[in-house]
Coordinates of C-alpha atoms in Angstrom, one line a residue:
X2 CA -32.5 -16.0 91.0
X3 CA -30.1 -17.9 88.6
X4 CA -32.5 -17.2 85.9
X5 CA -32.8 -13.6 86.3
X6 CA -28.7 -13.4 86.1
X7 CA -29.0 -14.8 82.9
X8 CA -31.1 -12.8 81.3
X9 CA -29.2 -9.6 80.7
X10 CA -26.1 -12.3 79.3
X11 CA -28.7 -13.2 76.9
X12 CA -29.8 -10.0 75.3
X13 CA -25.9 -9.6 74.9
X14 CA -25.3 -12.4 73.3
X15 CA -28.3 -11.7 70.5
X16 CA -27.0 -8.2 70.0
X17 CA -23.5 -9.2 69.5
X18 CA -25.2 -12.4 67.0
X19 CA -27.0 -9.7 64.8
X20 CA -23.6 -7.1 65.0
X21 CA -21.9 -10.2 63.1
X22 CA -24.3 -11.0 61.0
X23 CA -25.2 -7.5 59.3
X24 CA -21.0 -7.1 59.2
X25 CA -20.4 -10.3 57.4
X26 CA -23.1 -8.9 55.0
X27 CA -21.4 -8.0 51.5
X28 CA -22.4 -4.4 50.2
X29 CA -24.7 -4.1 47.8
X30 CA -23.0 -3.4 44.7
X31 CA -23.7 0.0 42.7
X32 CA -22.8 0.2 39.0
X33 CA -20.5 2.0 38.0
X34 CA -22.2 4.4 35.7
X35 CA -24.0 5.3 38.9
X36 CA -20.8 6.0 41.3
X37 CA -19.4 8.3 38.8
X38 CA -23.0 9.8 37.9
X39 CA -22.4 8.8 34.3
X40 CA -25.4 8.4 31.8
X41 CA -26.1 5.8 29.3
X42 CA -26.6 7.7 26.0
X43 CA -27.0 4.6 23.9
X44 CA -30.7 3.0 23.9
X45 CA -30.9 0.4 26.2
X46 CA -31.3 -2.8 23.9
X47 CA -28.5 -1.5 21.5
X48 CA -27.7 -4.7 19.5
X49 CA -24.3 -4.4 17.1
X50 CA -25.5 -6.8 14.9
X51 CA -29.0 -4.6 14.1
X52 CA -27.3 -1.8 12.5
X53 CA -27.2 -1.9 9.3
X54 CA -26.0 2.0 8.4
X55 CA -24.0 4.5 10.1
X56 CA -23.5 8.0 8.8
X57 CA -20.9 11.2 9.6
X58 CA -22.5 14.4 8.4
X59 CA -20.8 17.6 9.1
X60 CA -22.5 20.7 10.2
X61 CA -24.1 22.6 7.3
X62 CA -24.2 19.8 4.8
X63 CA -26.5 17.6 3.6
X64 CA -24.6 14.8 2.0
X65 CA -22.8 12.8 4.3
X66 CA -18.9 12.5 4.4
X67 CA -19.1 9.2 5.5
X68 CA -21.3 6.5 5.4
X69 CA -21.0 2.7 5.8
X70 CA -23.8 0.1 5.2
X71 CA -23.7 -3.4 6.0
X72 CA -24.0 -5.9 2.8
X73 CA -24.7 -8.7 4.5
X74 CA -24.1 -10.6 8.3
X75 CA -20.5 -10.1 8.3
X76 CA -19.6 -7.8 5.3
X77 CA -19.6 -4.2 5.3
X78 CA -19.2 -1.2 2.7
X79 CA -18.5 2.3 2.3
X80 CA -21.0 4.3 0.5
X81 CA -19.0 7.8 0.5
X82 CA -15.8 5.4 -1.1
X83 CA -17.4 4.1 -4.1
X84 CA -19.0 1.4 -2.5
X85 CA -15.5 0.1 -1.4
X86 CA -15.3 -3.2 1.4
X87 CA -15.1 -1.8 4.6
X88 CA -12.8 -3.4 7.4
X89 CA -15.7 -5.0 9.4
X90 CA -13.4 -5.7 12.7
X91 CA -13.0 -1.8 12.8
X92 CA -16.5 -0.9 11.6
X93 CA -18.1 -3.1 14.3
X94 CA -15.5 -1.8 16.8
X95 CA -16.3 1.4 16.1
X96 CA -20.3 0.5 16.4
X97 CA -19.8 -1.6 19.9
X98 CA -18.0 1.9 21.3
X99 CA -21.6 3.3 20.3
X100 CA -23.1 0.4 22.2
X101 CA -20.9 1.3 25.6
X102 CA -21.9 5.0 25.1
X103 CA -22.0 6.9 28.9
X104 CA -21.8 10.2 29.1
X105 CA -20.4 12.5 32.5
X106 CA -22.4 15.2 32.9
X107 CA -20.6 19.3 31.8
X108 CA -23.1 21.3 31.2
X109 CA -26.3 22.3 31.0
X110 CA -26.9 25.8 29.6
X111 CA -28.1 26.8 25.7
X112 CA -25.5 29.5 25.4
X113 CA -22.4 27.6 26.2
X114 CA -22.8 24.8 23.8
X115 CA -21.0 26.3 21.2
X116 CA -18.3 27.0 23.8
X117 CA -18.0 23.2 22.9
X118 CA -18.3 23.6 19.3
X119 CA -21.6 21.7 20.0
X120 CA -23.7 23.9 18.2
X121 CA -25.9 23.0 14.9
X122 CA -23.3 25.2 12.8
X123 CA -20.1 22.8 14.6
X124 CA -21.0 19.9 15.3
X125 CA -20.7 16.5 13.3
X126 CA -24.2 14.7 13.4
X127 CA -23.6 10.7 13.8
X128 CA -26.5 8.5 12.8
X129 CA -27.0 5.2 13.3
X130 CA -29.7 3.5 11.6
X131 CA -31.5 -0.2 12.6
X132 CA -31.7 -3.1 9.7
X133 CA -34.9 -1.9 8.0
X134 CA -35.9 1.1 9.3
X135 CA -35.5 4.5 7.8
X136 CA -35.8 6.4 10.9
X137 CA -32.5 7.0 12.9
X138 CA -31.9 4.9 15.7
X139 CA -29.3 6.8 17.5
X140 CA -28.5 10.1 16.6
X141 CA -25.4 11.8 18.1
X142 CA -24.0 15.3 18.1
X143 CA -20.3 15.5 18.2
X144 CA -18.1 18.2 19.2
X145 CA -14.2 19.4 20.2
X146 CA -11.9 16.9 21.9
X147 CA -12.6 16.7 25.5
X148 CA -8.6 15.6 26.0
X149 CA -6.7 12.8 24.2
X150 CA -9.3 10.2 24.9
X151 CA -12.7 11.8 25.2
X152 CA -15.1 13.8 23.8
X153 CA -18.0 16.3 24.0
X154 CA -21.6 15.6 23.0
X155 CA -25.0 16.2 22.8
X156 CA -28.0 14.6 22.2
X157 CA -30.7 16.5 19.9
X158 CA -33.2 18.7 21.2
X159 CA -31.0 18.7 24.3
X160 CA -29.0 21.3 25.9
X161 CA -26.9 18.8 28.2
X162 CA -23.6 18.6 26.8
X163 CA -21.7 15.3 27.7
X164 CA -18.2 14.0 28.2
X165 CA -18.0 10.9 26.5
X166 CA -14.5 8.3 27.1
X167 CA -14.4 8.0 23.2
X168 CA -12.0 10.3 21.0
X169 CA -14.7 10.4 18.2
X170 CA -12.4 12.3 15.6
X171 CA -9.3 9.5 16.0
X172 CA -11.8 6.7 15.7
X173 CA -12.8 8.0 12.4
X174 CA -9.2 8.5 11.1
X175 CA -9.1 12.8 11.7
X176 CA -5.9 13.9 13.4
X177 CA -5.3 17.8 14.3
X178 CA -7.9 20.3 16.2
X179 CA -9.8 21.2 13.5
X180 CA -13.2 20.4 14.2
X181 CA -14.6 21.5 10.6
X182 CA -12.3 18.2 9.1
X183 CA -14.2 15.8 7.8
X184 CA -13.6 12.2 8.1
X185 CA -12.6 9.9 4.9
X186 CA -13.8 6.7 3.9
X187 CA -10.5 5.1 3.5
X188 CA -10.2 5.5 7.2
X189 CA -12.4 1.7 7.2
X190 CA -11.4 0.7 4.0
X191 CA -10.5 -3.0 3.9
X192 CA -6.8 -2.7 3.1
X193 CA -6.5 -6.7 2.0
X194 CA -8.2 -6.5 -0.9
X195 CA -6.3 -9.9 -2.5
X196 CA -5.5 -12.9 -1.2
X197 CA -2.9 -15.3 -2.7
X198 CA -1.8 -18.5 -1.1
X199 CA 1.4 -18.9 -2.8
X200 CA 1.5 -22.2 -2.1
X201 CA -1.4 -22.9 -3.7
X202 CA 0.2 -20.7 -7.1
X203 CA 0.7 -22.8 -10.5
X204 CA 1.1 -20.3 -12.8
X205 CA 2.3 -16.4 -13.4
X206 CA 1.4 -14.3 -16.3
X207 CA 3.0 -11.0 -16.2
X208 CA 2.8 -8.2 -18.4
X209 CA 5.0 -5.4 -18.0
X210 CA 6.0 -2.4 -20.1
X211 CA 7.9 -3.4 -23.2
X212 CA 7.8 -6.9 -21.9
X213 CA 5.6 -10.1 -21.2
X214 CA 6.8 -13.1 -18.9
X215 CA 5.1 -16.6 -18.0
X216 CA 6.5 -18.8 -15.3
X217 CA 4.8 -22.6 -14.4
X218 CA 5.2 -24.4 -11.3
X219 CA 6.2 -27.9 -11.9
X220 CA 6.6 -31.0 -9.9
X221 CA 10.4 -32.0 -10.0
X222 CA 11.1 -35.7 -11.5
X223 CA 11.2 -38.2 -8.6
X224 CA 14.4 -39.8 -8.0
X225 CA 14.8 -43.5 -8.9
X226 CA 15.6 -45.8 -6.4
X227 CA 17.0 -49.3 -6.0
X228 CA 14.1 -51.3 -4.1
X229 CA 16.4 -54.2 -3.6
X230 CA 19.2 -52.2 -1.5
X231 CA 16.0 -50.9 0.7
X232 CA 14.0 -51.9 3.5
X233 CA 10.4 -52.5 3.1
X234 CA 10.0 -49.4 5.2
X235 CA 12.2 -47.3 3.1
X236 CA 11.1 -47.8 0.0
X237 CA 7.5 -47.0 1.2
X238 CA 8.8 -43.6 3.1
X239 CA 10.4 -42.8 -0.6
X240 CA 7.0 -43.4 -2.5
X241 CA 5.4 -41.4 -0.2
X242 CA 7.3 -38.4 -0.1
X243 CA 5.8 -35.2 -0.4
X244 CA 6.7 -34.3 -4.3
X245 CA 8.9 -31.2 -4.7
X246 CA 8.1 -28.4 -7.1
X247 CA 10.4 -25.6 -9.6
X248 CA 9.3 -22.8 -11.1
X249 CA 10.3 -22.7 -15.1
X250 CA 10.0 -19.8 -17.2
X251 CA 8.0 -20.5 -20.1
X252 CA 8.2 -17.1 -21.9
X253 CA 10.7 -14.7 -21.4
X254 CA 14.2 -13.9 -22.2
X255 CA 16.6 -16.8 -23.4
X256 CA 19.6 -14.7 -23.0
X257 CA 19.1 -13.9 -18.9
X258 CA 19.4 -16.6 -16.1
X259 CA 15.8 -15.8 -13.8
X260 CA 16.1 -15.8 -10.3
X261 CA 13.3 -18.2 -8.7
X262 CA 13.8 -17.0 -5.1
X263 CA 13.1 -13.5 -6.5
X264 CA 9.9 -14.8 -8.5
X265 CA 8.7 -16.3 -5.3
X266 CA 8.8 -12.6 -3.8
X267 CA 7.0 -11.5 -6.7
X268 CA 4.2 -13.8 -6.2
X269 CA 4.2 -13.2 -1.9
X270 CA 3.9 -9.2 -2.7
X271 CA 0.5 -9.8 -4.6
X272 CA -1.0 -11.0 -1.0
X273 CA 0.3 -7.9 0.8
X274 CA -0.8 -5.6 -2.0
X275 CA -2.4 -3.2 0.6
X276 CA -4.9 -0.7 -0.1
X277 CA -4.2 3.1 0.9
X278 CA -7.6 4.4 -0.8
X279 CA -10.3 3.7 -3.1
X280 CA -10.5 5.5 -6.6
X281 CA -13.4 5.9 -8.8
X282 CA -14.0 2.9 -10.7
X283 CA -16.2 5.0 -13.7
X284 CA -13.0 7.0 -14.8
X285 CA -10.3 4.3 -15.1
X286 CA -7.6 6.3 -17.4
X287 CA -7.4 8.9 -14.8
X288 CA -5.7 5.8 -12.9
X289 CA -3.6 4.5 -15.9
X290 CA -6.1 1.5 -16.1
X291 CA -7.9 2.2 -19.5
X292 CA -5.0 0.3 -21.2
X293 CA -3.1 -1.2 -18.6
X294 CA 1.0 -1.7 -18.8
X295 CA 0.7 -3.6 -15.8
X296 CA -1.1 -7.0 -15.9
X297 CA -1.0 -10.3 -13.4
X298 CA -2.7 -13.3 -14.2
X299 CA -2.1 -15.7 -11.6
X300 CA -3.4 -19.3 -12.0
X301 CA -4.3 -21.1 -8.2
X302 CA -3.7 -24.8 -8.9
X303 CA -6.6 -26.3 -6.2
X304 CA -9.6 -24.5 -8.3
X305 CA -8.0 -23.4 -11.4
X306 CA -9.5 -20.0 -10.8
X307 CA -7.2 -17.2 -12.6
X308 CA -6.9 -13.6 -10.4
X309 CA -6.4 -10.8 -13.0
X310 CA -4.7 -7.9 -11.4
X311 CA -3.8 -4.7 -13.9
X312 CA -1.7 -1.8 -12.4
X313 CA -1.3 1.7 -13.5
X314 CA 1.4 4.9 -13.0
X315 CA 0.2 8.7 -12.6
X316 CA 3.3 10.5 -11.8
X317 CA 4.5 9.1 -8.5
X318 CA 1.4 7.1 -7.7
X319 CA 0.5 3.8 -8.6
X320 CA -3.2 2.1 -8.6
X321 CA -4.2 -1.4 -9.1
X322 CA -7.7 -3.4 -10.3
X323 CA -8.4 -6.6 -9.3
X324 CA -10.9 -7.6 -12.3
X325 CA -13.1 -9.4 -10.4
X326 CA -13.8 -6.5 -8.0
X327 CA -14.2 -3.5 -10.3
X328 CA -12.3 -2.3 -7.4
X329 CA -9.8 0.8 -8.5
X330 CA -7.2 1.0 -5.1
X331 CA -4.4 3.6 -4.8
X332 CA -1.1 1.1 -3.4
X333 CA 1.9 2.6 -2.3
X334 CA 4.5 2.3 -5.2
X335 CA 7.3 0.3 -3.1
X336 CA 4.8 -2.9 -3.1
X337 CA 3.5 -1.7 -6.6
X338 CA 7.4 -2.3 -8.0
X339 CA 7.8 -5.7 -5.9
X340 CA 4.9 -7.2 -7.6
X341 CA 5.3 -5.9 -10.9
X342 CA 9.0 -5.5 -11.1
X343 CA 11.6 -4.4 -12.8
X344 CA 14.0 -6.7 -14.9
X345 CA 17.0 -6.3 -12.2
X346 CA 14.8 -8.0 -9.5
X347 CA 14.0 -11.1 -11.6
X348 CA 17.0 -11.9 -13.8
X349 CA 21.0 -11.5 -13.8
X350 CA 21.0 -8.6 -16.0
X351 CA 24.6 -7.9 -17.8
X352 CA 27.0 -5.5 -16.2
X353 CA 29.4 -3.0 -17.7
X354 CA 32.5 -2.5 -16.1
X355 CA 34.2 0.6 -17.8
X356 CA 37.1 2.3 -15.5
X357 CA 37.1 6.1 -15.7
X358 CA 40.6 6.1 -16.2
X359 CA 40.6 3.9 -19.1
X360 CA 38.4 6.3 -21.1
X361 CA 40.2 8.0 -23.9
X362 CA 37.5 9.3 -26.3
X363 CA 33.8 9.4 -26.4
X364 CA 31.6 10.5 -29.5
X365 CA 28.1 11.5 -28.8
X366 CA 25.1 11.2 -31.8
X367 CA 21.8 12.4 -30.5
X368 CA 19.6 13.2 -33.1
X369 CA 21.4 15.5 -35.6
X370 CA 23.5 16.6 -32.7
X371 CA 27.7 15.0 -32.9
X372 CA 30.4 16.0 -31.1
X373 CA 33.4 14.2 -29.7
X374 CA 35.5 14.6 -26.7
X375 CA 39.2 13.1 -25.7
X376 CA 40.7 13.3 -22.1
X377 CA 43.9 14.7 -22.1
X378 CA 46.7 16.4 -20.1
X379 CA 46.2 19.4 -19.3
X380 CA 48.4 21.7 -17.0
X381 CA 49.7 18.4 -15.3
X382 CA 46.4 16.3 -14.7
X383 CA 43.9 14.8 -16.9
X384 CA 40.7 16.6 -18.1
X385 CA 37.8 15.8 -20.7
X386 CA 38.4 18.1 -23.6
X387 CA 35.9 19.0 -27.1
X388 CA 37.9 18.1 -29.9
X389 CA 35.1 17.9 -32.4
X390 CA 33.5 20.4 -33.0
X391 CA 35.8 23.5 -32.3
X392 CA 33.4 26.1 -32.9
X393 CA 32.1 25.6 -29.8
X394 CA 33.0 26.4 -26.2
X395 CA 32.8 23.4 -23.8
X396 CA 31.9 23.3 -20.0
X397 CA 34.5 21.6 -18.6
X398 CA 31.5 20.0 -15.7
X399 CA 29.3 19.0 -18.5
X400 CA 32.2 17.1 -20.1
X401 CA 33.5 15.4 -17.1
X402 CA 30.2 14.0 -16.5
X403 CA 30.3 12.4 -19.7
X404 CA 32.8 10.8 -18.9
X405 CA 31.9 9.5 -15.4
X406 CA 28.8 8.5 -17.3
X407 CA 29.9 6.5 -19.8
X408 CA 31.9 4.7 -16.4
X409 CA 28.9 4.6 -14.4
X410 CA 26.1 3.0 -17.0
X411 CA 24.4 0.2 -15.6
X412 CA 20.7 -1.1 -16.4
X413 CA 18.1 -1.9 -14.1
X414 CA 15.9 -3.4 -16.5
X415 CA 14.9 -4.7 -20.3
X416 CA 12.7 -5.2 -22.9
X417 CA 11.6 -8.2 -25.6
X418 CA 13.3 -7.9 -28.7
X419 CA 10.2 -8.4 -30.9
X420 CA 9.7 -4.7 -32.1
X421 CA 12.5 -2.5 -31.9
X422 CA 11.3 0.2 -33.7
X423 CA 9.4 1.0 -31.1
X424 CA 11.5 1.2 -29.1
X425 CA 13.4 3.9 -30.7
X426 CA 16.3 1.3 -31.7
X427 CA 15.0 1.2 -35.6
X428 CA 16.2 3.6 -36.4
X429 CA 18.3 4.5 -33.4
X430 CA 17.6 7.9 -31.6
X431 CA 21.8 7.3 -31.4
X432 CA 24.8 6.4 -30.2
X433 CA 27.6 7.0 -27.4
X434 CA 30.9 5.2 -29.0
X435 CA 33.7 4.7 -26.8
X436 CA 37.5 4.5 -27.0
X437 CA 39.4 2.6 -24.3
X438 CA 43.4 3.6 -23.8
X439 CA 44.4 0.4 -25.5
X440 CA 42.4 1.4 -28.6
X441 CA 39.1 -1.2 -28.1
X442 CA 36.1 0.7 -29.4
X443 CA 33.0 -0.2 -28.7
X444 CA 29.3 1.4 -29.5
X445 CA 26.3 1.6 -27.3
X446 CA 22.9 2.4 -29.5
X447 CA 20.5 4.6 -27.8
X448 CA 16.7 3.8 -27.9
X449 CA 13.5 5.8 -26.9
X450 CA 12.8 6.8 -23.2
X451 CA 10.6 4.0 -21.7
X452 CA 6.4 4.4 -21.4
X453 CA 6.9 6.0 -18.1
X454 CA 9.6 8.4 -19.2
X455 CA 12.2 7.0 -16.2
X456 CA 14.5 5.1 -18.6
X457 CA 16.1 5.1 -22.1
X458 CA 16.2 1.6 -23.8
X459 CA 19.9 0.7 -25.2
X460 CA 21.7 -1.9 -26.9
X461 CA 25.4 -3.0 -25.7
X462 CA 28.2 -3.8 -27.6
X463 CA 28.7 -8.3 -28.3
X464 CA 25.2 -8.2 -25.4
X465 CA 21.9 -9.8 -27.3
X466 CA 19.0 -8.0 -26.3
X467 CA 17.2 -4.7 -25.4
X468 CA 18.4 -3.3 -21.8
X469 CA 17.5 -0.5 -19.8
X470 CA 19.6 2.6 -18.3
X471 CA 17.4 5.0 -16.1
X472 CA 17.2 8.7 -17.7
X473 CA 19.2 10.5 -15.2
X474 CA 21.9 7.9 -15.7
X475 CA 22.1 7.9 -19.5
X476 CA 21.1 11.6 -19.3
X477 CA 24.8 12.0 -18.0
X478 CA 26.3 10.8 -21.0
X479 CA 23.8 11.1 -24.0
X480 CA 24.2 15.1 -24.2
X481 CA 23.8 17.3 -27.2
X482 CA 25.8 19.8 -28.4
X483 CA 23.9 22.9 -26.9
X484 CA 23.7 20.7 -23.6
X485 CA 27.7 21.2 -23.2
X486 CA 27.6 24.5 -24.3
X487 CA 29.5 27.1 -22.0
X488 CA 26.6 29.5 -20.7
X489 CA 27.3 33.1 -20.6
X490 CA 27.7 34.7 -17.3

């Protein structure tokens, strides 16, 4: 009787035993490509490291726009760029993204795709290609932005048309909606093309237009010390003393004080000499580079190894070539000018310090052109007058800006002294000749313009040496007669 009370107690327990049991039971877990009913476009033993070419071909063309190839396990290069170093971090980054490839499911119907701009005549054709095979590995078709991060594709011979989580155009440096752009190799260039420890610097050749400098880095002369006033200790912490180094300047101007904090910059800017693009290498005067005013040598004390980097100017733009590369790179000018610099930026150039006020007379020779004019009163207040020649009528602006000219020289650079002729100094082109109120006349001789046209070289008066005044500066004072001439109407 007891037992059969029991029983029912038992089958309750067992139920209640195997409730618990399948409700401690952790769900199986689904991935997450199949929650969101995402599909892996990629093939399923994609390996980063097996690729050895990717290529960007735009619809209707047969030549790629872009196309990197690996040199070797860790280097990369861009085929489209001149065979330029591509930045492998973002290569491989861009490749891994490949890798993760899932695609959400938006459509599946022949006549919409170019609603997508995923037809043959729109889309971009990306192909990736496995180390020593010639047959394309993945091949991707890649249309409009699917929003700010994502994408739509298509796989060949396929009608499906994909979302991907990948803005395909961004990653490949191309900005705006138009899907016809075509990406640009310098979008993976390596920017750090040149490395300099300058620490590890013992030497600076540099050769710049209408001038050539050499600085050496020298260890300083070690203090002598008086062993006997020392502790044992002491005198071995001042034998083992890290030795201190100087720079000296070795060629160069002896009448100008250089600044070695400044030449330290000029060295640093060498290592963060960025590259913006890659130029062709075949057609180096296109870049200024087929006789190069701009030259480096720069001497590494641990291996003696010498870096050799000529710059060029075209216009606004500036290029560089690292010799050992046969490399052309387009740099932006403002680290261009802080590695090969001007003369302000390395040495305590001379200043002129002529008041306005103190003018009295200036005389002008440019070429076969003379004239003189005088600051006098006129109607109650002083004005700039032509007093030689009076055959002419004088704009009153023109001469005024002699005259604040004159006031307002100052140089921003030099150049050796070795051959003034050519510099325009031998003869002179010629002169602007001064007069102060207290009757001190002095003479400054006016040279050529500079190899880049942005500067005329000049001598001071009691000043040794070959200085620089930009053109629009000396353009203010060093008129001709038909430059001050009144103009008619």
């Amino acid at each position: 009787m007891e037992m059969r009370k029991l029983m029912p107690l038992a089958g309750v327990l067992v139920i209640l035993i195997i409730i618990g049991f399948v409700k401690n039971q952790k769900p199986t877990k689904r991935r997450l490509t199949e929650e969101a009913g995402l599909k892996k476009l990629s093939p399923a033993n994609f390996l980063v490291t097996d690729i050895s070419k990717v290529t960007i071909t735009m619809a209707g063309k047969d030549k790629p726009a872009l196309s990197l190839y690996r040199q070797n396990d860790k280097d990369w290069a861009i085929d489209s760029l001149y065979h330029a170093p591509a930045d492998t971090i973002k290569v491989e980054g861009f490749i891994e993204k490949l890798k993760q490839l899932e695609g959400e499911f938006r459509a599946n119907k022949k006549t919409i795709i170019k609603d997508f701009a995923l037809d043959e005549k729109q889309a971009m054709r990306l192909v990736c290609y496995k180390k020593s095979e010639t047959d394309p590995y993945l091949t991707l078709l890649v249309g409009k932005n699917a929003g700010s991060k994502a994408t739509f594709v298509r796989l060949p011979k396929e009608d499906t048309v994909y979302s991907v989580a990948v803005n395909f155009r961004s990653e490949l440096g191309i900005f705006g909606d138009d899907t016809q752009k075509a990406p640009e190799g310098k979008h993976f260039l390596k920017k750090r093309f040149l490395t300099v420890d300058g620490n590890k610097v013992s030497a600076l050749t540099l050769q710049l237009p209408g001038k050539e400098l050499a600085f050496e880095r020298r260890e300083k002369p070690r203090p002598s010390i008086d062993e006997s006033k020392m502790t044992t200790a002491e005198v071995e912490a001042a034998k083992n003393k890290p030795a201190e180094y100087e720079w000296h300047m070795v060629r160069g101007p002896s009448t100008f004080t250089f600044k070695e904090a400044a030449l330290k910059d000029v060295i640093k800017a060498f290592d963060s000499l960025d590259a913006e693009d890659a130029m062709d290498p075949t057609t180096p005067s296109m870049w200024g580079l087929y006789d190069p005013q701009y030259k480096a040598e720069i001497t590494l004390s641990d291996s003696k190894v010498v870096k050799v980097v000529r710059g060029g100017k075209k216009g606004s733009n500036t290029y560089v070539n690292e010799l050992q590369q046969n490399h052309i790179y387009k740099v932006s000018s403002w680290n261009f000018d802080k590695a090969f610099p001007k003369g302000n930026k390395l040495f305590d150039l001379p200043k002129v310090t002529i008041k306005h006020d103190d003018l009295k007379q200036i005389s002008v020779v440019n070429g076969e052109s003379r004239f003189t004019i005088e600051r006098k009163d006129v109607a109650g207040s002083k004005k700039w007058v032509l007093v030689e020649p009076l055959v002419v009528e004088a704009d009153e602006s023109k001469l005024s800006d002699i005259g604040w000219g004159v006031s307002g020289l100052s140089f921003d650079d030099y150049a050796d002294d070795n051959n003034p002729s050519a510099l325009g100094l031998a003869p002179a082109v010629g002169h602007i000749e001064y007069t102060l109120n207290n009757g001190e006349t002095k003479k400054v001789t006016v040279g050529g313009l500079t190899a880049d046209g942005g500067g005329r070289y000049v001598r001071l008066p009691d000043q040794a040496g070959v200085l620089v005044v930009t053109k629009y500066n000396i353009d203010r004072a060093f008129k001709t007669l038909e430059d001050i001439k009144k103009k008619e109407g």
